[in-house]
GROMACS .gro file of N, CA and C in nm:
model
  369
    1UNK      N    1  -1.750   0.931   0.117
    1UNK     CA    2  -1.701   0.806   0.060
    1UNK      C    3  -1.568   0.831  -0.012
    2UNK      N    4  -1.478   0.738   0.001
    2UNK     CA    5  -1.347   0.748  -0.062
    2UNK      C    6  -1.331   0.632  -0.159
    3UNK      N    7  -1.283   0.662  -0.277
    3UNK     CA    8  -1.255   0.558  -0.376
    3UNK      C    9  -1.104   0.551  -0.400
    4UNK      N   10  -1.052   0.430  -0.406
    4UNK     CA   11  -0.909   0.409  -0.429
    4UNK      C   12  -0.892   0.315  -0.548
    5UNK      N   13  -0.798   0.350  -0.635
    5UNK     CA   14  -0.770   0.268  -0.752
    5UNK      C   15  -0.619   0.248  -0.762
    6UNK      N   16  -0.576   0.122  -0.754
    6UNK     CA   17  -0.434   0.091  -0.766
    6UNK      C   18  -0.397   0.067  -0.912
    7UNK      N   19  -0.272   0.091  -0.941
    7UNK     CA   20  -0.217   0.060  -1.073
    7UNK      C   21  -0.067   0.038  -1.058
    8UNK      N   22  -0.007  -0.015  -1.165
    8UNK     CA   23   0.137  -0.030  -1.166
    8UNK      C   24   0.187  -0.171  -1.143
    9UNK      N   25   0.098  -0.264  -1.116
    9UNK     CA   26   0.141  -0.402  -1.099
    9UNK      C   27   0.185  -0.464  -1.230
   10UNK      N   28   0.244  -0.582  -1.219
   10UNK     CA   29   0.288  -0.651  -1.339
   10UNK      C   30   0.381  -0.764  -1.307
   11UNK      N   31   0.448  -0.812  -1.411
   11UNK     CA   32   0.544  -0.921  -1.399
   11UNK      C   33   0.684  -0.864  -1.403
   12UNK      N   34   0.766  -0.904  -1.307
   12UNK     CA   35   0.903  -0.854  -1.301
   12UNK      C   36   0.995  -0.968  -1.255
   13UNK      N   37   1.118  -0.964  -1.297
   13UNK     CA   38   1.214  -1.064  -1.254
   13UNK      C   39   1.264  -1.034  -1.112
   14UNK      N   40   1.307  -1.137  -1.046
   14UNK     CA   41   1.365  -1.118  -0.913
   14UNK      C   42   1.480  -1.019  -0.921
   15UNK      N   43   1.483  -0.930  -0.821
   15UNK     CA   44   1.584  -0.825  -0.820
   15UNK      C   45   1.539  -0.697  -0.885
   16UNK      N   46   1.428  -0.702  -0.954
   16UNK     CA   47   1.376  -0.586  -1.024
   16UNK      C   48   1.295  -0.494  -0.935
   17UNK      N   49   1.237  -0.392  -0.998
   17UNK     CA   50   1.162  -0.291  -0.925
   17UNK      C   51   1.028  -0.264  -0.992
   18UNK      N   52   0.934  -0.219  -0.911
   18UNK     CA   53   0.804  -0.173  -0.958
   18UNK      C   54   0.758  -0.060  -0.869
   19UNK      N   55   0.679   0.031  -0.925
   19UNK     CA   56   0.616   0.133  -0.843
   19UNK      C   57   0.466   0.122  -0.858
   20UNK      N   58   0.401   0.098  -0.746
   20UNK     CA   59   0.255   0.095  -0.744
   20UNK      C   60   0.202   0.234  -0.713
   21UNK      N   61   0.090   0.266  -0.775
   21UNK     CA   62   0.024   0.393  -0.749
   21UNK      C   63  -0.117   0.368  -0.696
   22UNK      N   64  -0.165   0.462  -0.617
   22UNK     CA   65  -0.300   0.455  -0.562
   22UNK      C   66  -0.365   0.591  -0.581
   23UNK      N   67  -0.462   0.597  -0.669
   23UNK     CA   68  -0.533   0.722  -0.695
   23UNK      C   69  -0.654   0.729  -0.602
   24UNK      N   70  -0.666   0.840  -0.532
   24UNK     CA   71  -0.771   0.856  -0.432
   24UNK      C   72  -0.867   0.966  -0.475
   25UNK      N   73  -0.995   0.940  -0.465
   25UNK     CA   74  -1.095   1.040  -0.499
   25UNK      C   75  -1.208   1.036  -0.398
   26UNK      N   76  -1.283   1.143  -0.393
   26UNK     CA   77  -1.402   1.147  -0.309
   26UNK      C   78  -1.390   1.233  -0.186
   27UNK      N   79  -1.270   1.243  -0.131
   27UNK     CA   80  -1.251   1.324  -0.011
   27UNK      C   81  -1.110   1.383  -0.015
   28UNK      N   82  -1.086   1.475   0.074
   28UNK     CA   83  -0.953   1.534   0.083
   28UNK      C   84  -0.856   1.430   0.138
   29UNK      N   85  -0.759   1.397   0.057
   29UNK     CA   86  -0.669   1.287   0.090
   29UNK      C   87  -0.589   1.313   0.217
   30UNK      N   88  -0.558   1.440   0.244
   30UNK     CA   89  -0.473   1.466   0.361
   30UNK      C   90  -0.544   1.447   0.494
   31UNK      N   91  -0.670   1.404   0.492
   31UNK     CA   92  -0.741   1.366   0.614
   31UNK      C   93  -0.726   1.217   0.646
   32UNK      N   94  -0.661   1.143   0.555
   32UNK     CA   95  -0.658   0.998   0.566
   32UNK      C   96  -0.516   0.944   0.577
   33UNK      N   97  -0.498   0.855   0.672
   33UNK     CA   98  -0.377   0.775   0.674
   33UNK      C   99  -0.388   0.670   0.564
   34UNK      N  100  -0.274   0.628   0.515
   34UNK     CA  101  -0.272   0.535   0.402
   34UNK      C  102  -0.193   0.410   0.438
   35UNK      N  103  -0.241   0.299   0.386
   35UNK     CA  104  -0.168   0.174   0.407
   35UNK      C  105  -0.164   0.092   0.280
   36UNK      N  106  -0.064   0.005   0.272
   36UNK     CA  107  -0.055  -0.094   0.166
   36UNK      C  108  -0.054  -0.232   0.231
   37UNK      N  109  -0.131  -0.321   0.173
   37UNK     CA  110  -0.140  -0.459   0.218
   37UNK      C  111  -0.123  -0.550   0.097
   38UNK      N  112  -0.098  -0.677   0.122
   38UNK     CA  113  -0.087  -0.771   0.012
   38UNK      C  114  -0.144  -0.907   0.052
   39UNK      N  115  -0.186  -0.981  -0.049
   39UNK     CA  116  -0.238  -1.115  -0.026
   39UNK      C  117  -0.183  -1.209  -0.131
   40UNK      N  118  -0.106  -1.305  -0.084
   40UNK     CA  119  -0.050  -1.407  -0.172
   40UNK      C  120  -0.149  -1.522  -0.184
   41UNK      N  121  -0.138  -1.601  -0.290
   41UNK     CA  122  -0.230  -1.714  -0.308
   41UNK      C  123  -0.229  -1.808  -0.188
   42UNK      N  124  -0.346  -1.839  -0.138
   42UNK     CA  125  -0.358  -1.931  -0.027
   42UNK      C  126  -0.321  -1.875   0.108
   43UNK      N  127  -0.293  -1.745   0.113
   43UNK     CA  128  -0.253  -1.683   0.241
   43UNK      C  129  -0.347  -1.569   0.278
   44UNK      N  130  -0.341  -1.530   0.403
   44UNK     CA  131  -0.421  -1.417   0.448
   44UNK      C  132  -0.356  -1.286   0.403
   45UNK      N  133  -0.438  -1.183   0.396
   45UNK     CA  134  -0.385  -1.052   0.361
   45UNK      C  135  -0.296  -1.002   0.475
   46UNK      N  136  -0.184  -0.939   0.439
   46UNK     CA  137  -0.089  -0.895   0.541
   46UNK      C  138  -0.049  -0.750   0.518
   47UNK      N  139  -0.006  -0.689   0.626
   47UNK     CA  140   0.041  -0.551   0.624
   47UNK      C  141   0.173  -0.541   0.550
   48UNK      N  142   0.188  -0.434   0.472
   48UNK     CA  143   0.314  -0.408   0.403
   48UNK      C  144   0.376  -0.277   0.452
   49UNK      N  145   0.298  -0.168   0.444
   49UNK     CA  146   0.351  -0.038   0.481
   49UNK      C  147   0.236   0.057   0.511
   50UNK      N  148   0.266   0.163   0.589
   50UNK     CA  149   0.165   0.263   0.620
   50UNK      C  150   0.232   0.398   0.635
   51UNK      N  151   0.153   0.502   0.612
   51UNK     CA  152   0.205   0.638   0.620
   51UNK      C  153   0.100   0.728   0.683
   52UNK      N  154   0.146   0.822   0.764
   52UNK     CA  155   0.058   0.915   0.833
   52UNK      C  156   0.001   1.019   0.737
   53UNK      N  157  -0.088   1.102   0.789
   53UNK     CA  158  -0.158   1.202   0.707
   53UNK      C  159  -0.062   1.291   0.630
   54UNK      N  160   0.037   1.339   0.700
   54UNK     CA  161   0.128   1.435   0.638
   54UNK      C  162   0.245   1.368   0.568
   55UNK      N  163   0.262   1.239   0.594
   55UNK     CA  164   0.375   1.167   0.538
   55UNK      C  165   0.497   1.168   0.627
   56UNK      N  166   0.486   1.227   0.746
   56UNK     CA  167   0.602   1.239   0.833
   56UNK      C  168   0.638   1.108   0.902
   57UNK      N  169   0.542   1.018   0.915
   57UNK     CA  170   0.565   0.890   0.982
   57UNK      C  171   0.536   0.774   0.887
   58UNK      N  172   0.628   0.679   0.886
   58UNK     CA  173   0.611   0.561   0.801
   58UNK      C  174   0.636   0.435   0.883
   59UNK      N  175   0.573   0.327   0.840
   59UNK     CA  176   0.584   0.199   0.909
   59UNK      C  177   0.594   0.090   0.802
   60UNK      N  178   0.674  -0.010   0.830
   60UNK     CA  179   0.695  -0.117   0.733
   60UNK      C  180   0.692  -0.253   0.801
   61UNK      N  181   0.647  -0.351   0.725
   61UNK     CA  182   0.664  -0.488   0.769
   61UNK      C  183   0.812  -0.523   0.764
   62UNK      N  184   0.854  -0.610   0.852
   62UNK     CA  185   0.994  -0.650   0.859
   62UNK      C  186   1.040  -0.707   0.724
   63UNK      N  187   0.952  -0.779   0.659
   63UNK     CA  188   0.988  -0.849   0.536
   63UNK      C  189   1.019  -0.755   0.420
   64UNK      N  190   0.974  -0.630   0.429
   64UNK     CA  191   0.995  -0.537   0.316
   64UNK      C  192   1.080  -0.417   0.355
   65UNK      N  193   1.111  -0.401   0.481
   65UNK     CA  194   1.186  -0.283   0.525
   65UNK      C  195   1.321  -0.280   0.458
   66UNK      N  196   1.355  -0.163   0.406
   66UNK     CA  197   1.481  -0.148   0.335
   66UNK      C  198   1.470  -0.174   0.186
   67UNK      N  199   1.359  -0.235   0.144
   67UNK     CA  200   1.340  -0.263   0.001
   67UNK      C  201   1.222  -0.183  -0.056
   68UNK      N  202   1.121  -0.160   0.026
   68UNK     CA  203   1.001  -0.088  -0.019
   68UNK      C  204   0.998   0.050   0.044
   69UNK      N  205   0.940   0.146  -0.029
   69UNK     CA  206   0.925   0.282   0.023
   69UNK      C  207   0.784   0.330  -0.006
   70UNK      N  208   0.715   0.370   0.099
   70UNK     CA  209   0.580   0.426   0.083
   70UNK      C  210   0.592   0.577   0.076
   71UNK      N  211   0.507   0.637  -0.007
   71UNK     CA  212   0.507   0.783  -0.018
   71UNK      C  213   0.368   0.830  -0.060
   72UNK      N  214   0.348   0.960  -0.052
   72UNK     CA  215   0.220   1.016  -0.092
   72UNK      C  216   0.238   1.158  -0.142
   73UNK      N  217   0.148   1.200  -0.228
   73UNK     CA  218   0.145   1.338  -0.276
   73UNK      C  219   0.003   1.387  -0.251
   74UNK      N  220  -0.015   1.458  -0.141
   74UNK     CA  221  -0.151   1.501  -0.104
   74UNK      C  222  -0.209   1.600  -0.205
   75UNK      N  223  -0.123   1.677  -0.267
   75UNK     CA  224  -0.173   1.775  -0.366
   75UNK      C  225  -0.233   1.705  -0.487
   76UNK      N  226  -0.184   1.586  -0.517
   76UNK     CA  227  -0.233   1.511  -0.632
   76UNK      C  228  -0.329   1.399  -0.593
   77UNK      N  229  -0.354   1.384  -0.463
   77UNK     CA  230  -0.439   1.274  -0.415
   77UNK      C  231  -0.387   1.138  -0.461
   78UNK      N  232  -0.258   1.119  -0.444
   78UNK     CA  233  -0.193   0.996  -0.488
   78UNK      C  234  -0.109   0.936  -0.376
   79UNK      N  235  -0.108   0.804  -0.372
   79UNK     CA  236  -0.018   0.731  -0.286
   79UNK      C  237   0.067   0.639  -0.371
   80UNK      N  238   0.184   0.601  -0.317
   80UNK     CA  239   0.277   0.519  -0.395
   80UNK      C  240   0.343   0.415  -0.307
   81UNK      N  241   0.384   0.308  -0.371
   81UNK     CA  242   0.467   0.208  -0.306
   81UNK      C  243   0.578   0.171  -0.404
   82UNK      N  244   0.697   0.219  -0.376
   82UNK     CA  245   0.815   0.185  -0.457
   82UNK      C  246   0.873   0.055  -0.404
   83UNK      N  247   0.882  -0.043  -0.491
   83UNK     CA  248   0.931  -0.175  -0.450
   83UNK      C  249   1.059  -0.206  -0.526
   84UNK      N  250   1.165  -0.237  -0.453
   84UNK     CA  251   1.293  -0.268  -0.513
   84UNK      C  252   1.344  -0.401  -0.461
   85UNK      N  253   1.444  -0.454  -0.528
   85UNK     CA  254   1.502  -0.584  -0.490
   85UNK      C  255   1.392  -0.687  -0.467
   86UNK      N  256   1.303  -0.694  -0.560
   86UNK     CA  257   1.186  -0.782  -0.545
   86UNK      C  258   1.227  -0.929  -0.543
   87UNK      N  259   1.152  -1.006  -0.465
   87UNK     CA  260   1.176  -1.147  -0.448
   87UNK      C  261   1.050  -1.224  -0.491
   88UNK      N  262   1.066  -1.349  -0.528
   88UNK     CA  263   0.946  -1.428  -0.564
   88UNK      C  264   0.841  -1.430  -0.453
   89UNK      N  265   0.884  -1.425  -0.329
   89UNK     CA  266   0.788  -1.426  -0.218
   89UNK      C  267   0.712  -1.295  -0.204
   90UNK      N  268   0.746  -1.194  -0.282
   90UNK     CA  269   0.668  -1.070  -0.285
   90UNK      C  270   0.548  -1.082  -0.378
   91UNK      N  271   0.538  -1.192  -0.451
   91UNK     CA  272   0.425  -1.213  -0.541
   91UNK      C  273   0.295  -1.214  -0.463
   92UNK      N  274   0.202  -1.127  -0.503
   92UNK     CA  275   0.076  -1.112  -0.432
   92UNK      C  276  -0.011  -1.010  -0.505
   93UNK      N  277  -0.135  -1.002  -0.462
   93UNK     CA  278  -0.219  -0.889  -0.500
   93UNK      C  279  -0.197  -0.780  -0.395
   94UNK      N  280  -0.167  -0.661  -0.440
   94UNK     CA  281  -0.137  -0.550  -0.350
   94UNK      C  282  -0.256  -0.454  -0.347
   95UNK      N  283  -0.292  -0.415  -0.225
   95UNK     CA  284  -0.406  -0.328  -0.202
   95UNK      C  285  -0.362  -0.201  -0.131
   96UNK      N  286  -0.416  -0.089  -0.174
   96UNK     CA  287  -0.401   0.031  -0.092
   96UNK      C  288  -0.529   0.051  -0.013
   97UNK      N  289  -0.515   0.117   0.100
   97UNK     CA  290  -0.627   0.136   0.191
   97UNK      C  291  -0.613   0.270   0.260
   98UNK      N  292  -0.726   0.322   0.309
   98UNK     CA  293  -0.726   0.452   0.375
   98UNK      C  294  -0.816   0.449   0.498
   99UNK      N  295  -0.776   0.527   0.596
   99UNK     CA  296  -0.860   0.542   0.715
   99UNK      C  297  -0.842   0.683   0.767
  100UNK      N  298  -0.945   0.730   0.839
  100UNK     CA  299  -0.941   0.866   0.891
  100UNK      C  300  -0.831   0.877   0.996
  101UNK      N  301  -0.748   0.977   0.980
  101UNK     CA  302  -0.655   1.026   1.082
  101UNK      C  303  -0.541   0.931   1.117
  102UNK      N  304  -0.567   0.834   1.205
  102UNK     CA  305  -0.458   0.764   1.272
  102UNK      C  306  -0.404   0.649   1.187
  103UNK      N  307  -0.272   0.643   1.174
  103UNK     CA  308  -0.207   0.536   1.100
  103UNK      C  309  -0.220   0.405   1.176
  104UNK      N  310  -0.229   0.296   1.103
  104UNK     CA  311  -0.242   0.165   1.166
  104UNK      C  312  -0.178   0.058   1.079
  105UNK      N  313  -0.132  -0.048   1.145
  105UNK     CA  314  -0.084  -0.166   1.074
  105UNK      C  315  -0.194  -0.271   1.059
  106UNK      N  316  -0.306  -0.248   1.124
  106UNK     CA  317  -0.411  -0.348   1.130
  106UNK      C  318  -0.508  -0.334   1.014
  107UNK      N  319  -0.528  -0.442   0.944
  107UNK     CA  320  -0.619  -0.443   0.829
  107UNK      C  321  -0.760  -0.399   0.870
  108UNK      N  322  -0.806  -0.444   0.984
  108UNK     CA  323  -0.943  -0.416   1.027
  108UNK      C  324  -0.967  -0.268   1.058
  109UNK      N  325  -0.861  -0.192   1.074
  109UNK     CA  326  -0.875  -0.049   1.105
  109UNK      C  327  -0.905   0.036   0.983
  110UNK      N  328  -0.888  -0.022   0.864
  110UNK     CA  329  -0.902   0.056   0.742
  110UNK      C  330  -1.044   0.046   0.687
  111UNK      N  331  -1.095   0.161   0.646
  111UNK     CA  332  -1.235   0.169   0.603
  111UNK      C  333  -1.252   0.161   0.452
  112UNK      N  334  -1.150   0.201   0.379
  112UNK     CA  335  -1.161   0.210   0.234
  112UNK      C  336  -1.048   0.133   0.168
  113UNK      N  337  -1.085   0.059   0.063
  113UNK     CA  338  -0.990  -0.029  -0.004
  113UNK      C  339  -1.002  -0.016  -0.156
  114UNK      N  340  -0.888  -0.031  -0.222
  114UNK     CA  341  -0.889  -0.043  -0.366
  114UNK      C  342  -0.919  -0.187  -0.408
  115UNK      N  343  -0.920  -0.209  -0.537
  115UNK     CA  344  -0.956  -0.340  -0.591
  115UNK      C  345  -0.834  -0.432  -0.599
  116UNK      N  346  -0.716  -0.376  -0.583
  116UNK     CA  347  -0.594  -0.457  -0.586
  116UNK      C  348  -0.527  -0.458  -0.722
  117UNK      N  349  -0.396  -0.478  -0.720
  117UNK     CA  350  -0.319  -0.491  -0.842
  117UNK      C  351  -0.221  -0.607  -0.824
  118UNK      N  352  -0.209  -0.690  -0.925
  118UNK     CA  353  -0.128  -0.811  -0.916
  118UNK      C  354   0.019  -0.779  -0.940
  119UNK      N  355   0.103  -0.828  -0.852
  119UNK     CA  356   0.248  -0.822  -0.869
  119UNK      C  357   0.301  -0.965  -0.871
  120UNK      N  358   0.371  -0.998  -0.977
  120UNK     CA  359   0.428  -1.132  -0.990
  120UNK      C  360   0.578  -1.119  -1.011
  121UNK      N  361   0.654  -1.184  -0.926
  121UNK     CA  362   0.800  -1.180  -0.933
  121UNK      C  363   0.850  -1.319  -0.972
  122UNK      N  364   0.915  -1.327  -1.085
  122UNK     CA  365   0.967  -1.455  -1.134
  122UNK      C  366   1.110  -1.475  -1.088
  123UNK      N  367   1.146  -1.600  -1.065
  123UNK     CA  368   1.281  -1.631  -1.016
  123UNK      C  369   1.377  -1.654  -1.130
   0.00000   0.00000   0.00000
């Protein structure tokens, strides 16, 4: 079993930055691909970014590419999402997720989820 706990959300003005963290426990983190997803009010949860086991491969949604950076520190069992140039439309609950081995953009492919952290971007 893998447990994930997100932190780092909050209220920020448009154009600002935030770094989300995802603490992973229960298993060796370097066996798991990692993803970040978000869900805005009244909308379905959507893919944001994903990273392979070693961190050598990254994938981003078009809406965040160039503004967000996913990273991981396997030695510390931590994942991160650095968010810059934030826009009001980035307002959502952000979730980190993990799955064995293969990276995916699909929500249904992920087996383990955190509880989410709220990010609110004011205009």
